[in-house]
Short mmCIF file of C-alpha atoms in Angstrom, two decimals:
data_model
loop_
_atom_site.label_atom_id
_atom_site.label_comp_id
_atom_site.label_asym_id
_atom_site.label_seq_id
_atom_site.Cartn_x
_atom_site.Cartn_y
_atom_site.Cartn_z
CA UNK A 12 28.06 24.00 -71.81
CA UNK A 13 27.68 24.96 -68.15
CA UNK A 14 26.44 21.49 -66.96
CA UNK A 15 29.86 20.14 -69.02
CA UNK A 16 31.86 22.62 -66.54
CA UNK A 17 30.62 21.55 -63.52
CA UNK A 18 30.73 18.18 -64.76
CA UNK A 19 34.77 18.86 -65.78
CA UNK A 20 35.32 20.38 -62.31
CA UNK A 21 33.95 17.53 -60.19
CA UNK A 22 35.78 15.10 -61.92
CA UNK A 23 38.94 17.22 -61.95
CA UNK A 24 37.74 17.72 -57.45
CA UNK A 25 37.04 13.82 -57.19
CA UNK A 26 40.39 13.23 -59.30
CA UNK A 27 42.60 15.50 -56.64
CA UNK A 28 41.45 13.53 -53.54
CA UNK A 29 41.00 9.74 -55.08
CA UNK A 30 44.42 7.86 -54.79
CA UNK A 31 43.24 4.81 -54.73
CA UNK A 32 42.22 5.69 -51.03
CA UNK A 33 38.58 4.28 -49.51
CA UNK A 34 35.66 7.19 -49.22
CA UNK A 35 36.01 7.50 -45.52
CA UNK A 36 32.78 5.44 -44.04
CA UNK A 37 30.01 7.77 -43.48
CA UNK A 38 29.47 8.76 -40.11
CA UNK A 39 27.87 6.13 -37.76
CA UNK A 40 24.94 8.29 -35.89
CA UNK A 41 22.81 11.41 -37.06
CA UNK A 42 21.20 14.48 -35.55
CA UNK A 43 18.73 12.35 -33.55
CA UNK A 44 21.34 10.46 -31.75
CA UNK A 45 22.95 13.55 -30.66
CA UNK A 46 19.93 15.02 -30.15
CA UNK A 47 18.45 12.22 -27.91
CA UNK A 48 21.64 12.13 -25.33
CA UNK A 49 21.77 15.55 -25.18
CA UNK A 50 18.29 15.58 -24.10
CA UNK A 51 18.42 12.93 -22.37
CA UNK A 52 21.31 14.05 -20.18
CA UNK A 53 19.64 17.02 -19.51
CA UNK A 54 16.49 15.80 -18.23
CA UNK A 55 18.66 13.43 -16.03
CA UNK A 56 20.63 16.67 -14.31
CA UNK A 57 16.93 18.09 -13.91
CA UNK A 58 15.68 14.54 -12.63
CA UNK A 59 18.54 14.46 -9.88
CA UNK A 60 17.00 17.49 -8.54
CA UNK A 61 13.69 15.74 -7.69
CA UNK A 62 14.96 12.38 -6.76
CA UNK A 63 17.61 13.65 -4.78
CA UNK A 64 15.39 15.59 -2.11
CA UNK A 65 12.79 12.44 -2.47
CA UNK A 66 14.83 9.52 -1.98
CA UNK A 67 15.66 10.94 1.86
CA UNK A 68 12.31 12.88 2.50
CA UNK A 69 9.43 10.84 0.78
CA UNK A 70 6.76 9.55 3.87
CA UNK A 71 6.26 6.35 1.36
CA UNK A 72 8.68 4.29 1.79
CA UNK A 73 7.69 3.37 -1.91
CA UNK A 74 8.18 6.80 -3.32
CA UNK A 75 12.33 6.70 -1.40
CA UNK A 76 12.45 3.18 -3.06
CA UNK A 77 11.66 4.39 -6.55
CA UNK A 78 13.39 7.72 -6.19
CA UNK A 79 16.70 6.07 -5.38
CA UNK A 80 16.53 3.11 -7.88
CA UNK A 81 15.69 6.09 -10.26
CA UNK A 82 19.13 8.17 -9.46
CA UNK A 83 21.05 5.07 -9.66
CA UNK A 84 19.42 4.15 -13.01
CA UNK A 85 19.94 7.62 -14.34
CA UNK A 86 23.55 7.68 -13.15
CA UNK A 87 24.99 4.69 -15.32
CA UNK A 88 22.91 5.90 -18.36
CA UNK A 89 24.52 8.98 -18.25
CA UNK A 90 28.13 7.63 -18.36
CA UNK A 91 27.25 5.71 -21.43
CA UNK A 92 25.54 8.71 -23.33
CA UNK A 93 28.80 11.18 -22.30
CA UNK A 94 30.76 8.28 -23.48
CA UNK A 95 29.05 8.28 -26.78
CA UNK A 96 29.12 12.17 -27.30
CA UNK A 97 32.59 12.30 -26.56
CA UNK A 98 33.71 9.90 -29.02
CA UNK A 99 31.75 11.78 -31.55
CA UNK A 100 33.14 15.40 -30.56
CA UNK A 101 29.77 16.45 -29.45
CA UNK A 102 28.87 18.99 -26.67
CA UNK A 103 27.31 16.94 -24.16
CA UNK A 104 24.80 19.76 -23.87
CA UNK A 105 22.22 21.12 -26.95
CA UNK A 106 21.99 24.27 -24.98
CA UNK A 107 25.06 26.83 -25.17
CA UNK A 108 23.90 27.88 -21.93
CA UNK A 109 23.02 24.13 -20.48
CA UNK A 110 20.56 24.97 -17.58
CA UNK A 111 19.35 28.01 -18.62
CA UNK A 112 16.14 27.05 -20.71
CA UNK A 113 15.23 24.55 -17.48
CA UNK A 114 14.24 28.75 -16.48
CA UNK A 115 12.39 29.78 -18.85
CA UNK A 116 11.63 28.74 -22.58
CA UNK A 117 11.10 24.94 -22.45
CA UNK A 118 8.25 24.30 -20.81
CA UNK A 119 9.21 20.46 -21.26
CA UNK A 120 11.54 21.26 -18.50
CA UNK A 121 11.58 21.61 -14.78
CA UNK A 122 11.67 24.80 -13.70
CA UNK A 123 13.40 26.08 -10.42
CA UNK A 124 10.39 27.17 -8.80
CA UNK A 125 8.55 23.81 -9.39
CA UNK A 126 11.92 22.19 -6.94
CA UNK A 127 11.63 25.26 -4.56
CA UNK A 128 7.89 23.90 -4.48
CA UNK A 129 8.73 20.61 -3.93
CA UNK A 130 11.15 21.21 -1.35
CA UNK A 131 9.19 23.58 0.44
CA UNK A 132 6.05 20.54 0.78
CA UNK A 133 5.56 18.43 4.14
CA UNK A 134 4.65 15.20 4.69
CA UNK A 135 1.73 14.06 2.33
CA UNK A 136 2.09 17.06 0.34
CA UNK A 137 5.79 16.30 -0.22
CA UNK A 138 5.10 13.00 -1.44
CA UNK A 139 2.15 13.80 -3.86
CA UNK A 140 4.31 16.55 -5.55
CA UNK A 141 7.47 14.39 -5.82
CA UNK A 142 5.27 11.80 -7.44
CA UNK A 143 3.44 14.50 -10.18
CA UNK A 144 7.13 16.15 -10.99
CA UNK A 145 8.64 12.34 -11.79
CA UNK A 146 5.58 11.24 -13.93
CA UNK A 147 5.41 14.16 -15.82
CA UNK A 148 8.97 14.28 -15.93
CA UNK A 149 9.23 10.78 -17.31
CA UNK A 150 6.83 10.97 -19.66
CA UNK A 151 8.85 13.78 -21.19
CA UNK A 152 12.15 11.26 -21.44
CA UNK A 153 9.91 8.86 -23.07
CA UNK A 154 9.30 11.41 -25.47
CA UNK A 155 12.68 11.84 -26.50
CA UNK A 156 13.56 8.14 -25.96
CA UNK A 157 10.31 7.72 -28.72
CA UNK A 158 11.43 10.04 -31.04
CA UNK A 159 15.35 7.78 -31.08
CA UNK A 160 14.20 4.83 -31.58
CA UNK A 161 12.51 6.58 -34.58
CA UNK A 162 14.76 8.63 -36.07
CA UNK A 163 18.19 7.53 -34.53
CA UNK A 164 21.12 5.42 -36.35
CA UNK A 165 23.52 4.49 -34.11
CA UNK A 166 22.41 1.08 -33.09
CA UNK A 167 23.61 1.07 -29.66
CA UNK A 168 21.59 4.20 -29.11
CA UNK A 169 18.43 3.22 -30.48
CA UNK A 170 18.47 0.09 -28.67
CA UNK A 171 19.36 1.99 -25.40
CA UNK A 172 16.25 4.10 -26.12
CA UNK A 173 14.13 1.22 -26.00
CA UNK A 174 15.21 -0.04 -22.88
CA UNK A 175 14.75 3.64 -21.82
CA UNK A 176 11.20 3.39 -22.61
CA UNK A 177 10.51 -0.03 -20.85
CA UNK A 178 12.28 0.86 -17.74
CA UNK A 179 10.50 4.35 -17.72
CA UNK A 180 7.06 3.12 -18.58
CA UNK A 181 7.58 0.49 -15.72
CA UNK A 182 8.10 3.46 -13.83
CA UNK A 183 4.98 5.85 -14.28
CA UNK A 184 3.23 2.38 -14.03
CA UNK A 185 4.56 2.00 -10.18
CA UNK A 186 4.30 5.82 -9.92
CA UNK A 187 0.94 5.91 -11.40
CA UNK A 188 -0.47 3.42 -8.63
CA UNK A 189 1.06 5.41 -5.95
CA UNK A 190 -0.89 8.69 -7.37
CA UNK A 191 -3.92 6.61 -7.51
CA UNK B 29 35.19 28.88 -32.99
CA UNK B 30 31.95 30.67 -32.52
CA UNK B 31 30.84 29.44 -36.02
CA UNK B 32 32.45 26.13 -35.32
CA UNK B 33 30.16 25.74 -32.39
CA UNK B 34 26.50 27.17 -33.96
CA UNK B 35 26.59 24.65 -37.29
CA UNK B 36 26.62 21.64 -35.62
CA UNK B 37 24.05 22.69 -32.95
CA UNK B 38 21.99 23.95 -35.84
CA UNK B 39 21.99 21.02 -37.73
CA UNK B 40 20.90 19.14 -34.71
CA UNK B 41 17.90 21.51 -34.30
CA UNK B 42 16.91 21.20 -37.59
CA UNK B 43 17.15 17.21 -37.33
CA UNK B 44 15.05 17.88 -34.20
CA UNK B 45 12.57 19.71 -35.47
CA UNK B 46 11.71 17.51 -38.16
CA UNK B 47 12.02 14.73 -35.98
CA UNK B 48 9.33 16.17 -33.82
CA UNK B 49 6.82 17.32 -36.54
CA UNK B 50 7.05 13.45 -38.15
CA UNK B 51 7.43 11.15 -34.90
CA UNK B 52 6.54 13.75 -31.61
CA UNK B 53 3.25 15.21 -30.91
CA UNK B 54 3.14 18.96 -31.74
CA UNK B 55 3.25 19.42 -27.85
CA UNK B 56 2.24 17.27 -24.44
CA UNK B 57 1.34 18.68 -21.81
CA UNK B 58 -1.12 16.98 -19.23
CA UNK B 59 -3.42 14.36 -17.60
CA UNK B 60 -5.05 13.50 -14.79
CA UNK B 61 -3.65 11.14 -12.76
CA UNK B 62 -5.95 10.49 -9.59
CA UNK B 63 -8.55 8.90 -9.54
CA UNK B 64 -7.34 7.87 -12.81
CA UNK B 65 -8.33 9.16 -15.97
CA UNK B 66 -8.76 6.60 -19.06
CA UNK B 67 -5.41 7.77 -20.12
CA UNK B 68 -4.48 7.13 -16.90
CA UNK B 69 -6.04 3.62 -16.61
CA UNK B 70 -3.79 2.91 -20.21
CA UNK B 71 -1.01 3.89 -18.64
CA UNK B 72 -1.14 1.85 -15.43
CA UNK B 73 -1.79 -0.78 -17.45
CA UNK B 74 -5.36 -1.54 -15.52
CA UNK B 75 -6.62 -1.46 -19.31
CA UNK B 76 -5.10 -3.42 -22.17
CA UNK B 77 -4.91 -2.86 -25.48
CA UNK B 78 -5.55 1.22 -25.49
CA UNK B 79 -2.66 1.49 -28.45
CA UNK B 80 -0.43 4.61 -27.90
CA UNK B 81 -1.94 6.32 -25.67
CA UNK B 82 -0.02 4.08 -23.39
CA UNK B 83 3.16 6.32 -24.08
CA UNK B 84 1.89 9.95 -23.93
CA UNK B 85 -1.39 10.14 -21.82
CA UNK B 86 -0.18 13.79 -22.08
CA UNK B 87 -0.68 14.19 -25.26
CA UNK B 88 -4.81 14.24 -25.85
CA UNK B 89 -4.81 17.61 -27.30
CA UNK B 90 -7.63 19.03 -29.90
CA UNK B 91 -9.16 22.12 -30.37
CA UNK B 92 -11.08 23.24 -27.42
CA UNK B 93 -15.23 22.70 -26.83
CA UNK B 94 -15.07 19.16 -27.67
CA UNK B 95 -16.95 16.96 -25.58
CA UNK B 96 -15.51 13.86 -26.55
CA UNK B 97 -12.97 11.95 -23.98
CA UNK B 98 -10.32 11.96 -27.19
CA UNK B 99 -11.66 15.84 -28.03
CA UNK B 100 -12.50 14.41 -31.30
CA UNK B 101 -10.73 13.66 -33.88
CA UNK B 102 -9.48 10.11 -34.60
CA UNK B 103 -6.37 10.02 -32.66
CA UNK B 104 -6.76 8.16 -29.27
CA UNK B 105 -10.20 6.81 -30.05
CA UNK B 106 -10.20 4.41 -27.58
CA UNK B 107 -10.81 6.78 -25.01
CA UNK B 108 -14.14 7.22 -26.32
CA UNK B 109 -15.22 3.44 -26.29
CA UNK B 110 -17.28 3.14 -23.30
CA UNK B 111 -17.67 -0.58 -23.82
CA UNK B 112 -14.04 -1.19 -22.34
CA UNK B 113 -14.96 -1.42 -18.71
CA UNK B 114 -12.83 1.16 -17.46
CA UNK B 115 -12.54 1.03 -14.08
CA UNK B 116 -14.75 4.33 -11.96
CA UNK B 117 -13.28 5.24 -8.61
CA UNK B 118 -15.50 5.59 -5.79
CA UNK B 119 -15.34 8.93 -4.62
CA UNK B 120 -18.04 11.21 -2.38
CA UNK B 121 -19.98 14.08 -3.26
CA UNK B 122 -16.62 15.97 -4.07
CA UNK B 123 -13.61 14.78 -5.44
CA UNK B 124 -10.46 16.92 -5.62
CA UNK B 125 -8.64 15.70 -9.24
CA UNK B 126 -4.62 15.92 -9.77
CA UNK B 127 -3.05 16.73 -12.88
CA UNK B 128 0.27 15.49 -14.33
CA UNK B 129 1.99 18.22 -16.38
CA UNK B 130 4.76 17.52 -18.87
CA UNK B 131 4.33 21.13 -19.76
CA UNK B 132 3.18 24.07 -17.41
CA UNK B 133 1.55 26.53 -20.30
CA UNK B 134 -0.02 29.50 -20.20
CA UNK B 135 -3.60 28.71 -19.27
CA UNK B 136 -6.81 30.22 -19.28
CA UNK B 137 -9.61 27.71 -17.33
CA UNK B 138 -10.00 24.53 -16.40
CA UNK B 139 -13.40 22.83 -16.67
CA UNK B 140 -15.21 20.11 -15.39
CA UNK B 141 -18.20 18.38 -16.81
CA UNK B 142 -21.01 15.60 -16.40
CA UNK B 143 -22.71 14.95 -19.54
CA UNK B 144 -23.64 18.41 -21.12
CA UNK B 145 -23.45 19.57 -17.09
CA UNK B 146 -20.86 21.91 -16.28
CA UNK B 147 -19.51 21.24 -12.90
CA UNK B 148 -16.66 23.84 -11.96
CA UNK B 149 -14.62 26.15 -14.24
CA UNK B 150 -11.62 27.15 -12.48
CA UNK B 151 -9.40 30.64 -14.37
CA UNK B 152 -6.13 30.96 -14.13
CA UNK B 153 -6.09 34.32 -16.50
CA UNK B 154 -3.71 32.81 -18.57
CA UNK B 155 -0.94 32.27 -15.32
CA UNK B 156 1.13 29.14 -15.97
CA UNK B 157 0.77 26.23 -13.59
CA UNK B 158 2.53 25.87 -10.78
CA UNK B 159 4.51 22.21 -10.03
CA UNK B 160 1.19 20.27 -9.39
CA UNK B 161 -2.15 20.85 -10.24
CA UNK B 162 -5.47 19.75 -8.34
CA UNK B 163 -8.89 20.77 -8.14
CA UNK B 164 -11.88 20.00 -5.76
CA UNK B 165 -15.06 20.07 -7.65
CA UNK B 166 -19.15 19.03 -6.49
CA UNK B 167 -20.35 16.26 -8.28
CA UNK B 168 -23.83 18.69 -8.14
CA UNK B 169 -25.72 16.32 -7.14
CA UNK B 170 -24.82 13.29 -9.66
CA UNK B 171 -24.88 10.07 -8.23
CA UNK B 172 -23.94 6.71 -9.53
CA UNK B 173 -21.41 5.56 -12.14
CA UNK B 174 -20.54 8.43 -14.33
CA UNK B 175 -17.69 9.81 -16.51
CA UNK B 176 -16.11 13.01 -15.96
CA UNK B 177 -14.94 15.15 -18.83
CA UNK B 178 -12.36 17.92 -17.78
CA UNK B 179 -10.90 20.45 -19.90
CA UNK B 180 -7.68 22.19 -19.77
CA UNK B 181 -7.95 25.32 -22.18
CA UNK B 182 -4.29 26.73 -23.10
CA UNK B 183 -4.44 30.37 -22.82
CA UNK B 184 -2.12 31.08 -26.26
CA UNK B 185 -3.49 28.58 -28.89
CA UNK B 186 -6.54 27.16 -29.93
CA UNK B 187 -6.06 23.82 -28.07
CA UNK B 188 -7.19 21.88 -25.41
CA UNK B 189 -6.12 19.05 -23.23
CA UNK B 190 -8.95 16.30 -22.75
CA UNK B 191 -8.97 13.75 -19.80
CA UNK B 192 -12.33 11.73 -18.63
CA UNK B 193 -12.11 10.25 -15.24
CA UNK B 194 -14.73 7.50 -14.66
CA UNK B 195 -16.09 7.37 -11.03
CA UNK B 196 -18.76 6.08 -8.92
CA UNK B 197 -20.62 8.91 -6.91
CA UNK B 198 -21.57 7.88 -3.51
CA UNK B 199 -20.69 4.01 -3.81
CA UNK B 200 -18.11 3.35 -1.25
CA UNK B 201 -16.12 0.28 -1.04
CA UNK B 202 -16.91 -1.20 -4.82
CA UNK B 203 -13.85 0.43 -6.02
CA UNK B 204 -12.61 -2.67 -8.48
CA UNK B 205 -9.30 -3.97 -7.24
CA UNK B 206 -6.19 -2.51 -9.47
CA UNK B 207 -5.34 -5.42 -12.12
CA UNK B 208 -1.68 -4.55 -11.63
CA UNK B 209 -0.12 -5.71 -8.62
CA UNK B 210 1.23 -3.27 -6.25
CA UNK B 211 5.09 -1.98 -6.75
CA UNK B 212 7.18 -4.32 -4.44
CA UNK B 213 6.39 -3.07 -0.82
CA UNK B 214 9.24 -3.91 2.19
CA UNK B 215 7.12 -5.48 4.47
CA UNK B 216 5.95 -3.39 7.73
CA UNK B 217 8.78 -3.59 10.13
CA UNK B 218 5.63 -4.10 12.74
CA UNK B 219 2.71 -5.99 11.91
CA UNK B 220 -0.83 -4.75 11.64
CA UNK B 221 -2.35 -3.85 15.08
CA UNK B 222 -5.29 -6.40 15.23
CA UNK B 223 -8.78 -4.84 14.74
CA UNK B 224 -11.15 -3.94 17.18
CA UNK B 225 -13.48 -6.97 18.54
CA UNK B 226 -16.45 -4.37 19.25
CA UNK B 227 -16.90 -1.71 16.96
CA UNK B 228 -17.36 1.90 18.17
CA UNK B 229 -21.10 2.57 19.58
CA UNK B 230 -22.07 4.99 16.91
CA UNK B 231 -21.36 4.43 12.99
CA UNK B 232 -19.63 7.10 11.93
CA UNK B 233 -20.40 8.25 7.89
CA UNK B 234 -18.73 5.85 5.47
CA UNK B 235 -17.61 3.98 8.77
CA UNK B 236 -16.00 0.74 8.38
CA UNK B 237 -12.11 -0.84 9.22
CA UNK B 238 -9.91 1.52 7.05
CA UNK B 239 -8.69 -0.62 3.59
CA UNK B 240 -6.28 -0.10 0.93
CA UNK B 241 -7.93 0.81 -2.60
CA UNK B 242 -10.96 2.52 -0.91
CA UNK B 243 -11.11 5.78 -2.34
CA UNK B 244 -11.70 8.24 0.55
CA UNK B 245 -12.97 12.04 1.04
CA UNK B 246 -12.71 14.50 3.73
CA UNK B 247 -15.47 13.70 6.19
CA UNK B 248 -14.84 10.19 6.38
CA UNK B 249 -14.33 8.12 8.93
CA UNK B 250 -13.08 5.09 9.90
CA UNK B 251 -11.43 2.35 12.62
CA UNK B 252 -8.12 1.26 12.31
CA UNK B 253 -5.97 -0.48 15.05
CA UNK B 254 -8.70 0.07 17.01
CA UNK B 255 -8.56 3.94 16.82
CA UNK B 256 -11.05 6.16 14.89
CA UNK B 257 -9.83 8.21 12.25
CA UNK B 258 -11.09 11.16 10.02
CA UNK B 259 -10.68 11.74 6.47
CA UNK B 260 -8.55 15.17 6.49
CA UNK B 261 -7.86 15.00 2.17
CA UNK B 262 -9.04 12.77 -0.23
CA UNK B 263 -7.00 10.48 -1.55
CA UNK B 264 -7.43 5.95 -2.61
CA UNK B 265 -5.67 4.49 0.28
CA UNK B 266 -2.77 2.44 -0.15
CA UNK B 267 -1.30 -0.19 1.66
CA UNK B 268 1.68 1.86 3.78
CA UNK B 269 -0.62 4.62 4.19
CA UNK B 270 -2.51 3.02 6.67
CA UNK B 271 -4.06 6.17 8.93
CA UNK B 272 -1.52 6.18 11.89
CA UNK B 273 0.92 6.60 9.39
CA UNK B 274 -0.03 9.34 7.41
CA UNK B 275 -1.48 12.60 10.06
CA UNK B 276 -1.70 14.68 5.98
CA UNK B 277 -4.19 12.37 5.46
CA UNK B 278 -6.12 11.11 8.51
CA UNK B 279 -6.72 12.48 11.86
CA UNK B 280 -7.03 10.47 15.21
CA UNK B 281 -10.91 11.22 16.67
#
């Protein structure tokens, strides 16, 4: 009797809202795509902060190579993923507060004191901790580039995931031989 | 607007969280990065064929006391295969090991073994790790090709991160060559002063013309551009960090 109800009301709901009128498609990305952009854009704005002070003050003329091709790479991703978010009405931030949990709360982040470290370092020093902040830092994008072309829909996004992978694996490769 | 705002973001961390249990490891934190760990050696692409491990040499957690390279377990197996030739660095009687962090976490010691030898334990008392991480630790005596195990213990669960470093004690200048080509390199705006035509009258320890890929420790010494120069922090040299260039590393004797 109850199931017959419901039944009665969802036809009489679907009924009210059907004139002859196509379901609207159903939406073209999913909680990972946001997810990974967001992310994504905020380990860039943490990334600049490492790249920035290394592409003028590395020794290795290696590490200012990398560190620059790095910004510029990081630059032209990011107007595609605020491109993307906007057109979906996303914040292009998953934190309320964007920059606060670099503080405190996710470790996966870099912190203020680990840039006050770097930028305090000379010479040698400078250059070894510049080169430990962007591996580890790298490895956590491919993390979240991983976990896209997993779980994300949007095409476009999954497949700019994967060259985010390549490019960044490329990357701890060269980086990698430098720490070595 | 306040709800408006907290849905979506919650249905994105739920998505996320999911996401991260399925795909993600549980957490990643570290590695060690010189002279390379077998993760490391994956990474670099100096090994083939090592699987995933290739995108998260972070991420060999287990519980802790394991003395396995992998800390047991299945996952990342091929860090225990010692018939994969992994590359051993040459290194001296001490050898100061750097850590890559992905995540600086509470930690309680760091340990470093030989076999069922402990080397060094280093406590933090459960402090979190600064930006980089190294430690200089006596080989105690081992010489020879052998594998380093080192433990990072995580002060607030019951993991540990795992990372063997294979090395050569005391064999200097049989470092293999890296089997990836160095990143692109602008050419020295001045060439290479020539070398010396006499060497110097005494032979300094682990003497020789200074080369890119030797591994070297404090104490060394060596000739380049017809200058001697001492080992002030260990380090494999690399071509661009030849010893007039680089005082953090070498000092002119």
């Amino acid at each position: 009797m109850r199931g017959l109800a419901v039944a009665l009301l969802v036809l009489v709901a679907l009924a009210g809202c059907a004139p002859a009128e196509p379901a609207p498609p159903p939406p073209s990305f999913n909680g990972a795509d946001v997810m990974f952009l967001q992310m994504s854009l905020d380990y860039i704005r943490q990334g600049e902060q490492v790249v920035a002070p290394a592409g003028r003050r590395a020794t290795d003329p290696r590490v200012r190579a990398l560190a620059t091709e790095l910004g510029d790479q990081w630059r032209s991703e990011a107007v595609t993923m605020q491109r993307w978010l906007t057109g979906w009405q996303q914040p292009p931030s998953a934190d309320p507060a964007a920059g606060a949990h670099a503080g405190h709360g996710d470790p996966h982040s870099l912190r203020p004191a680990d840039i006050a470290e770097l930028e305090a370092a000379r010479g040698a020093d400078f250059d070894r901790t510049a080169v430990s902040l962007l591996l580890g830092h790298l490895h956590n994008c491919v993390e979240v580039a991983r976990m896209e072309a997993a779980g994300g829909q949007y095409p476009p996004a999954r497949a700019l995931a994967g060259t985010m992978t390549a490019r960044r694996q490329a990357q701890i490769q060269r980086l990698l031989t430098l720490a070595a | 607007m306040r709800r408006k705002v907290t849905l979506p973001l919650l249905t994105v961390a739920t998505v996320g969280a999911s996401l991260f249990v399925a795909v993600a490891p549980a957490s990643a934190h570290g590695y060690i990065s010189s002279p390379p760990s077998r993760q490391a050696n994956c990474a670099r692409g100096a090994v083939a064929n090592c699987g995933d491990i290739v995108y998260e040499p972070q991420s060999v957690e287990a519980p802790k006391g394991s003395t396995q390279c992998n800390g047991g377990g299945s996952r990342f197996a091929v860090l225990n295969d010692n018939s994969r030739n992994w590359p051993a660095a040459s290194v001296g009687s001490s050898v100061t090991f750097n850590w890559v962090l992905t995540a600086r976490h509470a930690t309680s010691t760091w340990e470093y073994f030989i076999g069922g030898t402990k080397l060094a334990t280093f406590n933090d008392g459960g402090a979190q790790p600064g930006a980089t991480k190294s430690h200089t630790v006596s080989m105690g005596g081992f010489t020879g090709r052998q594998t380093v195990l080192a433990r990072w213990n995580i002060a607030d669960t019951v993991n540990a991160f795992y990372s063997c470093v294979d090395v050569n004690i005391g064999g200097g200048g049989t470092t293999p060559p890296p089997t990836t080509p160095p990143p692109t390199t602008p050419p020295p705006t001045t060439p290479p002063p020539t070398q010396p035509t006499t060497p110097p009258t005494t032979q300094p320890p682990a003497g020789g013309t200074w080369r890119a890929g030797t591994a070297y420790v404090p104490g060394n010494v060596v000739t380049y551009g017809g200058a001697s120069y001492s080992c002030r922090q260990a380090h494999t040299a690399l071509v661009g960090w030849e010893p007039p260039n680089v005082p953090a590393l070498w000092s002119r004797i």
